[in-house]
Coordinates of C-alpha atoms and ligand atoms in Angstrom, one line a residue:
M1 CA 29.6 -2.1 -23.4
S2 CA 28.7 -3.8 -20.1
D3 CA 26.2 -6.4 -18.9
E4 CA 25.5 -4.7 -15.7
S5 CA 21.9 -5.1 -14.5
F6 CA 20.0 -2.0 -13.3
T7 CA 16.7 -1.5 -11.6
T8 CA 14.0 1.0 -12.6
A9 CA 15.1 3.0 -9.7
D10 CA 18.7 3.1 -10.7
V11 CA 17.7 4.5 -14.1
G12 CA 15.1 6.8 -12.6
A13 CA 17.8 8.6 -10.5
H14 CA 19.8 9.6 -13.6
N15 CA 17.8 12.5 -15.1
N16 CA 19.9 15.5 -14.1
D17 CA 23.2 17.2 -14.7
E18 CA 24.6 15.9 -11.4
K19 CA 24.0 12.2 -11.9
G20 CA 24.0 12.2 -15.7
Y21 CA 21.3 11.1 -18.1
W22 CA 20.2 7.5 -18.7
L23 CA 17.3 6.0 -20.4
I24 CA 15.9 2.6 -21.3
V25 CA 15.2 1.3 -24.9
E26 CA 14.0 -2.3 -25.1
N27 CA 15.3 -3.3 -21.6
N28 CA 18.8 -1.9 -22.3
V29 CA 20.1 1.0 -20.4
Y30 CA 22.0 3.8 -22.2
D31 CA 24.1 6.5 -20.6
I32 CA 23.4 9.4 -23.1
T33 CA 25.1 12.1 -21.0
K34 CA 27.9 12.6 -23.5
F35 CA 25.5 12.2 -26.5
L36 CA 23.1 15.0 -25.6
D37 CA 24.8 17.7 -27.7
E38 CA 25.3 15.4 -30.7
H39 CA 21.7 14.0 -30.8
P40 CA 20.3 15.0 -34.3
G41 CA 16.9 15.3 -32.5
G42 CA 18.3 17.7 -29.9
S43 CA 19.2 17.4 -26.2
K44 CA 15.9 18.8 -25.0
I45 CA 13.9 15.7 -26.0
L46 CA 16.6 13.3 -24.6
K47 CA 16.5 15.1 -21.2
R48 CA 12.7 14.7 -21.2
F49 CA 13.0 10.9 -21.6
A50 CA 16.1 10.6 -19.2
G51 CA 15.4 8.3 -16.2
K52 CA 12.5 6.6 -18.1
N53 CA 11.7 3.8 -20.4
A54 CA 11.9 5.5 -23.8
T55 CA 11.2 2.5 -25.9
K56 CA 8.0 3.6 -27.4
A57 CA 9.1 7.1 -28.2
F58 CA 12.5 5.8 -29.6
W59 CA 10.8 3.6 -32.2
K60 CA 8.7 6.5 -33.4
Y61 CA 11.8 8.4 -34.6
H62 CA 14.4 5.7 -35.3
N63 CA 15.0 2.4 -36.8
E64 CA 17.2 -0.6 -35.9
S65 CA 20.2 1.0 -37.7
V66 CA 20.4 3.7 -34.9
L67 CA 20.9 1.1 -32.2
E68 CA 23.3 -0.7 -34.4
K69 CA 25.5 2.3 -34.9
Y70 CA 25.3 4.0 -31.4
G71 CA 24.0 1.2 -29.2
G72 CA 27.4 -0.3 -28.5
K73 CA 28.8 3.1 -27.6
Y74 CA 26.3 4.2 -25.1
K75 CA 24.8 1.0 -23.7
I76 CA 25.8 0.5 -20.0
G77 CA 23.8 -2.5 -19.2
S78 CA 20.3 -3.9 -19.0
R79 CA 17.2 -3.4 -16.8
H80 CA 17.3 -6.6 -14.8
L81 CA 17.4 -9.6 -17.2
P82 CA 16.1 -9.4 -20.7
Q83 CA 12.4 -10.1 -20.9
P84 CA 11.2 -13.0 -23.1
S85 CA 9.9 -11.7 -26.5
V86 CA 6.2 -11.9 -27.3
R87 CA 6.7 -15.2 -29.1
E88 CA 8.4 -16.7 -26.0
N89 CA 5.9 -15.1 -23.5
K90 CA 3.7 -18.3 -23.3
T91 CA 1.1 -18.1 -20.8
L92 CA -0.2 -21.8 -20.9
P93 CA 1.8 -24.8 -22.2
P94 CA 0.1 -26.7 -25.0
P95 CA -2.1 -29.4 -23.5
A96 CA -0.1 -32.1 -25.5
L97 CA 3.0 -31.1 -23.5
V98 CA 1.3 -31.4 -20.2
R99 CA 0.0 -34.8 -21.1
A100 CA 3.4 -36.0 -22.2
A101 CA 5.0 -34.7 -19.1
S102 CA 2.5 -36.5 -17.0
A103 CA 3.0 -39.7 -18.9
A104 CA 6.8 -39.4 -18.3
L105 CA 6.6 -39.4 -14.5
P106 CA 7.7 -42.6 -12.8
K107 CA 5.1 -45.1 -12.1
S108 CA 5.3 -47.7 -9.3
S109 CA 4.7 -50.4 -12.0
D110 CA 7.8 -49.4 -13.8
P111 CA 10.6 -52.0 -13.5
D112 CA 13.2 -49.3 -12.7
F113 CA 10.9 -47.5 -10.2
L114 CA 13.2 -46.1 -7.5
S115 CA 16.3 -47.8 -8.8
G116 CA 18.1 -44.5 -9.1
R117 CA 19.3 -42.6 -12.1
P118 CA 22.2 -40.4 -12.8
A119 CA 21.6 -36.8 -11.8
A120 CA 22.3 -35.5 -15.3
D121 CA 19.5 -37.7 -16.6
V122 CA 17.1 -36.4 -13.9
A123 CA 18.0 -32.8 -14.7
R124 CA 17.4 -33.4 -18.4
H125 CA 14.1 -35.1 -17.6
I126 CA 13.1 -32.0 -15.6
T127 CA 14.2 -29.5 -18.3
E128 CA 12.9 -31.4 -21.2
H129 CA 9.6 -32.8 -19.8
I130 CA 8.6 -30.9 -16.6
V131 CA 9.6 -27.3 -17.3
P132 CA 7.8 -27.0 -20.6
A133 CA 4.6 -28.5 -19.0
L134 CA 4.4 -25.8 -16.3
C135 CA 2.1 -22.8 -16.6
G136 CA 3.7 -19.5 -17.4
Q137 CA 2.4 -17.7 -14.2
S138 CA 5.9 -16.2 -13.6
Q139 CA 7.2 -16.1 -17.2
S140 CA 4.2 -14.5 -18.8
S141 CA 3.0 -11.0 -18.4
R142 CA -0.5 -12.1 -19.4
Y143 CA -1.1 -14.8 -16.7
F144 CA -4.0 -12.9 -15.1
G145 CA -5.4 -15.8 -13.2
F146 CA -5.9 -15.8 -9.4
V147 CA -3.5 -12.9 -8.2
T148 CA 0.0 -14.6 -8.6
G149 CA 2.6 -12.1 -9.3
G150 CA 5.8 -13.0 -11.1
V151 CA 9.3 -13.3 -9.8
L152 CA 11.7 -10.4 -10.2
P153 CA 15.1 -11.7 -11.5
L154 CA 16.9 -10.5 -8.4
A155 CA 14.3 -12.3 -6.2
E156 CA 14.9 -15.5 -8.1
W157 CA 18.6 -15.2 -7.6
A158 CA 18.1 -14.5 -3.8
D159 CA 15.9 -17.5 -3.6
N160 CA 18.5 -19.7 -5.0
V161 CA 20.8 -18.3 -2.3
V162 CA 18.1 -19.4 0.2
S163 CA 18.2 -22.9 -1.0
H164 CA 21.9 -23.0 -1.1
M165 CA 22.3 -21.8 2.4
D166 CA 19.3 -23.6 3.7
Q167 CA 18.8 -21.6 6.9
N168 CA 16.1 -22.6 9.4
V169 CA 15.0 -19.2 10.5
Q170 CA 13.4 -20.1 13.9
V171 CA 15.5 -18.7 16.8
H172 CA 17.0 -15.2 16.9
L173 CA 20.7 -16.1 17.3
P174 CA 22.4 -12.9 16.6
E175 CA 26.0 -14.2 17.2
Q176 CA 25.4 -17.2 14.8
S177 CA 23.3 -16.0 11.8
V178 CA 22.2 -12.7 10.6
S179 CA 19.0 -14.2 9.1
T180 CA 16.6 -12.9 11.8
D181 CA 18.0 -9.5 11.4
V182 CA 17.5 -9.6 7.6
E183 CA 13.9 -10.7 8.2
D184 CA 13.3 -7.9 10.4
A185 CA 15.0 -5.4 8.1
A186 CA 12.8 -6.6 5.3
L187 CA 9.6 -6.2 7.5
Q188 CA 10.8 -2.7 8.4
M189 CA 11.3 -1.8 4.8
L190 CA 7.9 -3.2 3.9
M191 CA 6.3 -1.2 6.7
G192 CA 7.9 1.9 5.2
L193 CA 6.9 1.1 1.7
L194 CA 3.2 0.7 2.8
R195 CA 3.5 3.9 4.8
L196 CA 2.5 2.1 8.0
E197 CA 3.2 4.6 10.8
S198 CA 2.0 2.9 14.1
E199 CA 4.5 0.7 15.9
W200 CA 3.8 -2.7 14.5
K201 CA 6.0 -4.6 17.0
G202 CA 4.4 -8.0 16.3
R203 CA 5.6 -8.9 12.8
T204 CA 6.7 -12.0 11.0
F205 CA 6.9 -13.6 7.7
T206 CA 4.4 -16.3 6.8
T207 CA 3.7 -18.6 3.8
G208 CA 1.1 -16.3 2.5
A209 CA -2.2 -14.5 3.1
T210 CA -4.1 -17.6 4.2
A211 CA -1.4 -18.1 7.1
S212 CA -1.5 -14.4 7.8
N213 CA -5.3 -14.6 8.2
V214 CA -4.9 -17.7 10.5
L215 CA -2.5 -15.6 12.6
G216 CA -4.9 -12.6 12.5
L217 CA -7.9 -14.6 13.7
A218 CA -5.9 -16.4 16.3
C219 CA -4.6 -13.2 17.7
G220 CA -8.2 -11.6 17.5
R221 CA -9.6 -14.6 19.3
E222 CA -6.9 -14.4 22.0
A223 CA -7.4 -10.6 22.5
V224 CA -11.2 -10.5 22.6
L225 CA -11.2 -13.1 25.4
E226 CA -8.1 -11.7 27.2
K227 CA -10.1 -8.4 27.5
R228 CA -12.8 -10.5 29.2
G229 CA -10.3 -12.2 31.6
A230 CA -9.3 -15.5 29.9
S231 CA -6.5 -16.8 27.6
V232 CA -7.2 -19.3 24.8
G233 CA -3.5 -20.0 24.5
E234 CA -3.4 -21.1 28.1
L235 CA -6.9 -22.6 28.7
G236 CA -8.1 -23.6 25.3
L237 CA -11.0 -22.1 23.5
L238 CA -13.9 -23.8 25.4
A239 CA -12.6 -23.2 28.9
A240 CA -11.6 -19.6 28.0
C241 CA -15.0 -18.8 26.6
A242 CA -16.6 -20.3 29.6
K243 CA -14.4 -18.3 32.0
A244 CA -15.0 -15.1 30.0
G245 CA -18.8 -15.6 29.8
V246 CA -18.7 -15.7 26.1
S247 CA -21.1 -18.0 24.2
D248 CA -20.1 -16.9 20.7
I249 CA -17.1 -15.3 18.8
Q250 CA -18.2 -13.8 15.4
I251 CA -16.2 -12.5 12.5
L252 CA -17.9 -9.5 10.9
T253 CA -16.8 -8.8 7.3
S254 CA -17.9 -7.7 3.8
G255 CA -16.5 -9.5 0.7
G256 CA -14.3 -11.6 3.0
H257 CA -11.8 -13.8 1.1
S258 CA -12.5 -17.5 1.1
S259 CA -9.3 -18.0 3.2
L260 CA -10.9 -16.1 6.0
S261 CA -13.5 -18.8 6.4
K262 CA -10.8 -21.4 6.2
A263 CA -8.9 -19.5 8.9
A264 CA -11.9 -19.3 11.0
S265 CA -12.3 -23.1 10.8
V266 CA -8.6 -23.6 11.7
V267 CA -8.7 -21.4 14.7
G268 CA -11.8 -23.2 16.1
L269 CA -14.3 -20.5 15.4
G270 CA -15.9 -22.2 12.5
R271 CA -16.9 -21.1 9.1
A272 CA -20.3 -20.3 10.3
S273 CA -18.9 -17.5 12.6
V274 CA -18.1 -15.4 9.5
K275 CA -20.9 -13.0 8.9
E276 CA -21.2 -10.9 5.8
L277 CA -22.4 -7.4 6.5
P278 CA -22.6 -5.7 2.9
R279 CA -23.7 -2.1 2.8
S280 CA -25.7 -2.8 -0.4
A281 CA -26.3 -5.5 -3.0
S282 CA -24.7 -3.5 -5.6
R283 CA -21.5 -2.9 -3.5
P284 CA -21.3 -6.1 -1.5
W285 CA -17.6 -5.5 -0.6
K286 CA -18.4 -2.3 1.4
L287 CA -18.8 -2.9 5.1
D288 CA -22.1 -1.7 6.6
L289 CA -20.9 0.0 9.8
D290 CA -24.4 0.4 11.2
A291 CA -24.9 -3.3 10.9
V292 CA -21.4 -3.8 12.6
E293 CA -22.5 -1.6 15.5
R294 CA -25.7 -3.7 15.9
E295 CA -23.8 -7.0 15.9
L296 CA -21.2 -5.7 18.4
R297 CA -24.1 -5.1 20.9
R298 CA -25.1 -8.8 20.8
P299 CA -25.0 -10.0 24.4
G300 CA -22.5 -12.8 25.3
T301 CA -20.7 -12.4 22.0
A302 CA -17.2 -11.2 21.2
S303 CA -16.3 -10.0 17.8
I304 CA -13.4 -9.8 15.3
I305 CA -14.0 -7.4 12.4
A306 CA -12.2 -8.5 9.1
V307 CA -11.8 -5.5 6.8
S308 CA -11.3 -6.6 3.1
M309 CA -8.7 -4.3 1.4
G310 CA -9.0 -5.7 -2.0
E311 CA -12.1 -7.9 -2.5
V312 CA -11.1 -10.8 -4.7
N313 CA -13.6 -10.2 -7.6
T314 CA -13.6 -6.5 -7.8
G315 CA -10.5 -5.3 -5.9
G316 CA -13.0 -3.1 -3.9
Y317 CA -12.1 -1.8 -0.4
A318 CA -14.5 -2.4 2.5
L319 CA -14.0 1.1 4.0
D320 CA -13.8 4.4 2.0
G321 CA -11.1 6.1 4.0
I322 CA -10.0 7.5 7.3
D323 CA -13.3 8.6 8.6
E324 CA -14.8 5.1 8.3
W325 CA -11.6 3.6 9.9
R326 CA -11.9 6.0 12.9
R327 CA -15.6 5.2 13.4
L328 CA -14.8 1.4 13.2
R329 CA -11.9 1.8 15.6
Q330 CA -14.2 3.6 18.1
L331 CA -16.8 0.8 17.8
A332 CA -14.1 -1.8 18.3
D333 CA -12.8 -0.1 21.4
E334 CA -16.2 0.3 22.9
H335 CA -17.1 -3.3 22.5
A336 CA -13.7 -4.9 23.1
A337 CA -13.4 -6.2 19.5
W338 CA -10.4 -6.8 17.2
I339 CA -9.9 -5.4 13.8
H340 CA -8.1 -7.5 11.3
A341 CA -7.2 -5.9 7.9
D342 CA -6.9 -8.3 5.0
G343 CA -4.6 -6.2 2.8
A344 CA -3.2 -9.1 0.7
F345 CA -2.7 -7.1 -2.5
G346 CA -4.9 -4.2 -2.1
I347 CA -2.8 -2.6 0.7
F348 CA -0.1 -2.0 -2.0
S349 CA -2.1 0.8 -3.7
S350 CA -0.5 3.1 -1.0
V351 CA 2.7 2.6 -2.9
L352 CA 1.4 4.3 -6.1
E353 CA 2.8 7.7 -6.9
E354 CA 0.9 10.7 -5.4
R355 CA -0.9 11.6 -8.6
D356 CA -4.6 12.6 -9.1
E357 CA -5.4 9.5 -10.8
Y358 CA -4.5 7.5 -7.8
R359 CA -5.9 9.8 -5.0
L360 CA -9.0 7.7 -4.6
L361 CA -7.0 4.5 -4.0
H362 CA -4.7 6.3 -1.6
D363 CA -7.7 7.4 0.4
R364 CA -9.1 3.9 0.5
V365 CA -6.0 2.6 2.3
K366 CA -5.6 5.6 4.8
G367 CA -6.6 4.4 8.2
V368 CA -5.2 0.9 8.1
D369 CA -2.8 1.9 10.9
L370 CA -5.9 1.8 13.1
A371 CA -6.3 -2.0 12.7
D372 CA -5.0 -4.4 15.3
S373 CA -3.5 -6.7 12.7
I374 CA -2.8 -6.9 9.0
T375 CA -2.3 -9.5 6.4
V376 CA 0.2 -8.7 3.5
D377 CA 1.0 -11.0 0.6
G378 CA 4.6 -11.0 -0.8
H379 CA 4.3 -13.5 -3.6
K380 CA 1.8 -11.3 -5.3
M381 CA 2.7 -7.7 -5.6
L382 CA 6.3 -7.8 -4.4
N383 CA 7.0 -10.3 -7.2
V384 CA 9.0 -12.6 -5.0
P385 CA 8.6 -16.4 -5.3
Y386 CA 6.0 -18.6 -3.7
D387 CA 5.5 -18.9 -0.9
C388 CA 5.7 -15.6 1.1
G389 CA 3.4 -13.6 3.3
M390 CA 3.7 -11.1 6.1
F391 CA 1.7 -10.4 9.3
F392 CA 1.8 -7.4 11.4
T393 CA 0.1 -6.7 14.7
R394 CA 0.4 -3.9 17.2
A395 CA -0.3 -6.2 20.0
S396 CA 3.0 -8.1 20.1
S397 CA 2.2 -9.6 23.6
T398 CA -1.0 -11.1 22.2
L399 CA 0.8 -12.6 19.3
E400 CA 3.4 -14.2 21.7
S401 CA 0.7 -15.4 24.1
V402 CA -0.8 -17.5 21.1
F403 CA 2.3 -18.7 19.4
V404 CA 5.0 -19.0 22.0
N405 CA 6.8 -22.2 21.9
P406 CA 7.3 -23.0 25.5
N407 CA 9.6 -25.1 27.6
A408 CA 12.3 -25.8 25.0
A409 CA 15.5 -24.6 26.7
Y410 CA 17.6 -25.4 23.6
L411 CA 15.6 -23.0 21.6
S412 CA 15.8 -20.0 23.9
S413 CA 17.2 -17.1 22.0
G414 CA 18.7 -15.0 24.7
L415 CA 16.5 -11.9 23.8
T416 CA 18.4 -9.1 22.4
A417 CA 17.7 -6.0 20.2
G418 CA 14.0 -6.6 20.4
I419 CA 13.8 -9.1 17.6
S420 CA 11.5 -12.0 18.6
S421 CA 12.4 -15.5 17.7
P422 CA 10.2 -16.4 14.8
L423 CA 9.1 -19.6 16.3
N424 CA 7.5 -17.7 19.1
V425 CA 5.5 -15.4 16.9
G426 CA 4.3 -17.6 14.1
L427 CA 2.9 -21.1 13.1
E428 CA 6.0 -23.0 12.2
N429 CA 9.1 -24.0 14.2
S430 CA 10.8 -24.9 10.9
R431 CA 10.9 -22.0 8.5
R432 CA 12.4 -21.2 5.2
F433 CA 14.5 -18.0 4.8
R434 CA 11.8 -16.6 2.6
A435 CA 12.6 -13.2 3.7
L436 CA 15.7 -12.9 1.7
P437 CA 14.0 -12.5 -1.8
A438 CA 11.7 -9.9 -0.3
Y439 CA 14.7 -8.1 1.4
A440 CA 16.5 -8.1 -2.0
V441 CA 13.7 -6.6 -4.0
L442 CA 12.7 -4.1 -1.3
L443 CA 16.3 -2.9 -1.2
S444 CA 16.8 -2.8 -5.0
E445 CA 13.4 -1.5 -6.2
G446 CA 12.6 0.8 -3.2
R447 CA 9.7 3.1 -3.4
P448 CA 10.4 4.4 -7.0
G449 CA 10.8 0.9 -8.5
F450 CA 7.7 -0.4 -6.9
A451 CA 5.7 2.7 -7.7
S452 CA 6.7 2.4 -11.4
L453 CA 5.8 -1.4 -11.5
F454 CA 2.4 -0.9 -9.8
H455 CA 1.8 2.1 -12.2
S456 CA 2.2 -0.2 -15.2
M457 CA -0.1 -2.8 -13.6
A458 CA -2.7 -0.1 -12.8
Q459 CA -2.4 1.5 -16.3
L460 CA -2.9 -1.9 -18.1
S461 CA -5.9 -2.8 -15.8
R462 CA -7.5 0.6 -16.4
R463 CA -7.0 0.6 -20.1
L464 CA -8.5 -2.8 -20.3
A465 CA -11.5 -1.5 -18.3
V466 CA -12.1 1.3 -20.6
F467 CA -11.8 -1.0 -23.7
L468 CA -14.4 -3.5 -22.0
R469 CA -16.8 -0.6 -21.2
E470 CA -16.6 0.7 -24.8
S471 CA -16.8 -2.7 -26.5
P472 CA -20.0 -3.9 -28.0
H473 CA -19.2 -7.5 -26.9
Y474 CA -18.4 -7.1 -23.3
E475 CA -19.8 -5.6 -20.1
L476 CA -17.6 -4.1 -17.5
L477 CA -18.5 -5.3 -14.0
P478 CA -19.5 -4.5 -11.2
D479 CA -20.7 -1.4 -12.8
E480 CA -20.6 -0.4 -16.4
D481 CA -20.4 3.4 -15.2
G482 CA -18.1 2.7 -12.4
D483 CA -15.1 5.0 -11.8
V484 CA -12.0 3.6 -13.5
E485 CA -10.1 5.3 -10.7
E486 CA -11.4 2.7 -8.3
I487 CA -9.3 0.2 -10.2
F488 CA -6.0 -0.9 -9.1
I489 CA -5.1 -4.3 -10.6
I490 CA -8.4 -6.2 -10.8
V491 CA -10.9 -6.0 -13.8
L492 CA -14.1 -7.9 -13.8
F493 CA -16.3 -8.5 -16.9
R494 CA -18.7 -10.7 -18.8
A495 CA -19.8 -11.2 -22.3
K496 CA -23.0 -9.6 -23.3
D497 CA -24.0 -12.6 -25.3
E498 CA -25.1 -15.3 -22.8
K499 CA -23.9 -18.2 -25.0
L500 CA -20.5 -16.7 -25.3
N501 CA -20.4 -15.8 -21.7
D502 CA -21.1 -19.5 -20.7
D503 CA -17.7 -20.7 -22.1
L504 CA -15.9 -17.3 -22.3
V505 CA -13.0 -18.3 -19.9
A506 CA -12.4 -21.6 -21.7
R507 CA -12.3 -19.8 -25.1
I508 CA -10.0 -17.1 -23.8
N509 CA -7.7 -19.5 -22.1
A510 CA -7.7 -21.8 -25.2
T511 CA -5.5 -19.2 -26.9
R512 CA -2.8 -20.2 -24.5
Q513 CA -1.5 -16.6 -24.6
L514 CA -3.8 -15.1 -22.0
Y515 CA -5.0 -16.8 -18.8
V516 CA -8.0 -15.5 -16.8
S517 CA -9.9 -16.8 -13.9
G518 CA -13.6 -17.6 -14.1
T519 CA -15.8 -16.4 -11.2
S520 CA -19.4 -15.7 -10.5
W521 CA -20.9 -12.3 -10.0
K522 CA -24.4 -11.9 -8.8
G523 CA -25.3 -15.5 -9.7
G524 CA -23.9 -15.3 -13.3
K525 CA -20.6 -16.3 -14.8
A526 CA -17.9 -13.6 -15.0
V527 CA -14.2 -13.3 -15.9
R528 CA -11.6 -11.9 -13.6
V529 CA -8.3 -10.3 -14.8
A530 CA -5.7 -9.7 -12.2
V531 CA -2.6 -7.9 -13.3
S532 CA 0.3 -8.5 -11.0
N533 CA 3.5 -9.4 -12.9
W534 CA 6.6 -7.2 -13.1
R535 CA 6.9 -8.1 -16.7
V536 CA 3.8 -6.3 -17.8
D537 CA 4.3 -4.1 -20.7
V538 CA 1.3 -1.8 -21.1
E539 CA 1.4 -1.3 -24.9
R540 CA 2.3 -4.8 -25.8
D541 CA 0.0 -6.5 -23.4
F542 CA -3.0 -4.2 -24.1
K543 CA -2.5 -5.0 -27.9
V544 CA -2.4 -8.7 -27.4
V545 CA -5.3 -9.0 -24.8
T546 CA -7.6 -6.7 -26.8
A547 CA -6.9 -8.7 -30.0
I548 CA -7.8 -11.9 -28.2
L549 CA -11.0 -10.5 -26.6
N550 CA -12.1 -9.1 -30.1
D551 CA -11.3 -12.5 -31.8
V552 CA -13.0 -14.6 -29.1
A553 CA -16.1 -12.4 -29.3
Q554 CA -16.3 -12.7 -33.0
G555 CA -15.5 -16.4 -33.2
R556 CA -12.2 -15.9 -35.0
E557 CA -9.1 -17.9 -34.4
F558 CA -6.5 -15.7 -32.6
D559 CA -3.2 -15.4 -34.4
M560 CA -0.3 -14.2 -32.4
E561 CA 1.7 -13.4 -35.4
K562 CA -0.6 -10.4 -36.1
C563 CA 0.3 -9.0 -32.8
L564 CA 4.0 -9.0 -33.3
Ligands
HEM1 C1 19.9 5.8 -27.2 C2 19.3 6.9 -27.5 C3 19.2 7.6 -28.8 C4 20.1 7.5 -29.8 C5 21.4 6.9 -30.0 C6 19.5 8.4 -30.8 C7 20.0 8.7 -32.1 C8 19.5 9.5 -33.1 C9 19.9 9.6 -34.4 C10 21.1 9.0 -35.1 C11 19.0 10.4 -35.0 C12 19.1 10.9 -36.6 C13 18.0 10.2 -37.3 C14 18.3 8.8 -37.7 O1 19.5 8.6 -38.1 O2 17.5 7.9 -37.7 C15 18.0 10.8 -34.2 C16 17.0 11.6 -34.5 C17 15.9 11.9 -33.6 N1 15.7 11.4 -32.4 FE1 17.0 10.2 -31.3 N2 18.3 9.0 -30.4 C18 18.0 8.5 -29.1 C19 17.0 8.6 -28.3 C20 15.9 9.4 -28.6 C21 14.8 9.6 -27.8 C22 14.6 8.9 -26.4 C23 13.9 10.4 -28.4 C24 12.6 10.8 -27.9 C25 11.5 10.9 -28.5 C26 14.6 10.8 -29.8 C27 14.1 11.6 -30.7 C28 14.6 11.9 -31.8 C29 14.0 12.8 -32.8 C30 12.6 13.6 -32.6 C31 14.8 12.8 -33.9 C32 14.6 13.6 -35.1 C33 13.9 12.8 -36.1 C34 13.7 13.5 -37.4 O3 14.3 14.6 -37.7 O4 12.9 13.1 -38.2 N3 15.7 10.2 -29.7 N4 18.2 10.1 -32.9

């Protein structure tokens, strides 16, 4: 028996005579190659489940005694680290623990405030007080708030290496540290995973989607004025606009994320420059291309078009597919505009397997290569720790003309191999080596691993959507008859009963076993579920979530024990 840790992809590759036959039962990996002919249920069925998670099928035909008898002989390791059991899979800590932890924090009025303590005491304080009072966003598969993702065990390990080695990844110094090469290798793997085919030469790690949106708008602002003969990086926004004869820079979007407005404020364009151009009231995330064309013709105005690829409430995509992308590209070229794609989590639908049920989502992301810049979030779908985002632009010279860190001879990198020094292509001069966890999971999961993780997330989301649509208590939003195949990882709903709907979020979250975000939809309250944690187990989580929703709707106390 071994404690080796395997990825989904490792197991997936072992489903043939050449590589042998492996399968997963309850997170343990078994090599059943030599057991095929002995299996009382026959070799055919084992081969059918080889390379897969066979847990559900296994329990249908066997009991614990089978694993007790044969497990030791055929187990070769586990899939990553063991998942916590349902009981341990706490989504929110009990409120009393949060209050106790808060009370245990040092106060300036304490006599021993800042007098120092043994490290062991501090470590105990952290594990006994602080850790139990943190929310389960990484530990629980049912923390569906915001879009947070979890942390794959390998990513957690790599993140500890990052802290241990404490690199400042700012200058490309290939003779001194491999860190910038690792960053670039991770970005290239990500481009491959997302099927980005253009040359995205301007690329860097950021702290997340907000920072990437800041980079996108800053580049857009620079490019639209550069095309009119002025550089903001050099002259500043006011002088550059005056020189270019531009009186207004507008950001045209539909269902733009709130961080887009924040980014607009940061880069000096202002929140008021963000204009929503929805195609219809019922599909507000869809971009009205005719309206875009009209806006682009506005005299004295330069435009950045921000394409939402995963509107925050519905997960909807602003453009339907390649034809609309082509039209938008043509319009942008005609009017010297910039296209920024906010693909934070939605862009990852391109990783889903090529199956009929995902064709629609694949179509939605086709064409993103025609954008000028792209925001990608790492800490969400890649399941690496906070904080981690990525930014890509095809206009690397524009990126540098905004972010170049000039006149510091000691920071010069001696340009080699085409890797830009991060401090010249991004916001910070001091940067964490946040690329390492992303590098680790991209290398280990690869396309099959992520396709399988995202498949589980999509399956749970879609099964919940069907449950909500059929439930007498709930209404699936934005459209009760909407196509479930539009759903990737976001599900929006409300309670049919107004009184219940009023405090639905609080009642669901009070179970502490499920966490959802409250939002508003068409002026009313709504609940949003975002499934993005690698720990998702479709059967187990569907059972728990639907039991909670049924109990909440019928005013019953939820009892986790009944779900075990
Ligand atoms: C580690 C992997 C497995 C081991 C060690 C194993 C072992 C066994 C054993 C010992 C039996 C005899 C019945 C018993 O004693 O309960 C059995 C029967 C059977 N197994 Fe498996 N098995 C494995 C995986 C699977 C999988 C993945 C399937 C897929 C569905 C499967 C399907 C069956 C079926 C259909 C029977 C016959 C049940 C019956 O006749 O009622 N087994 N297996």
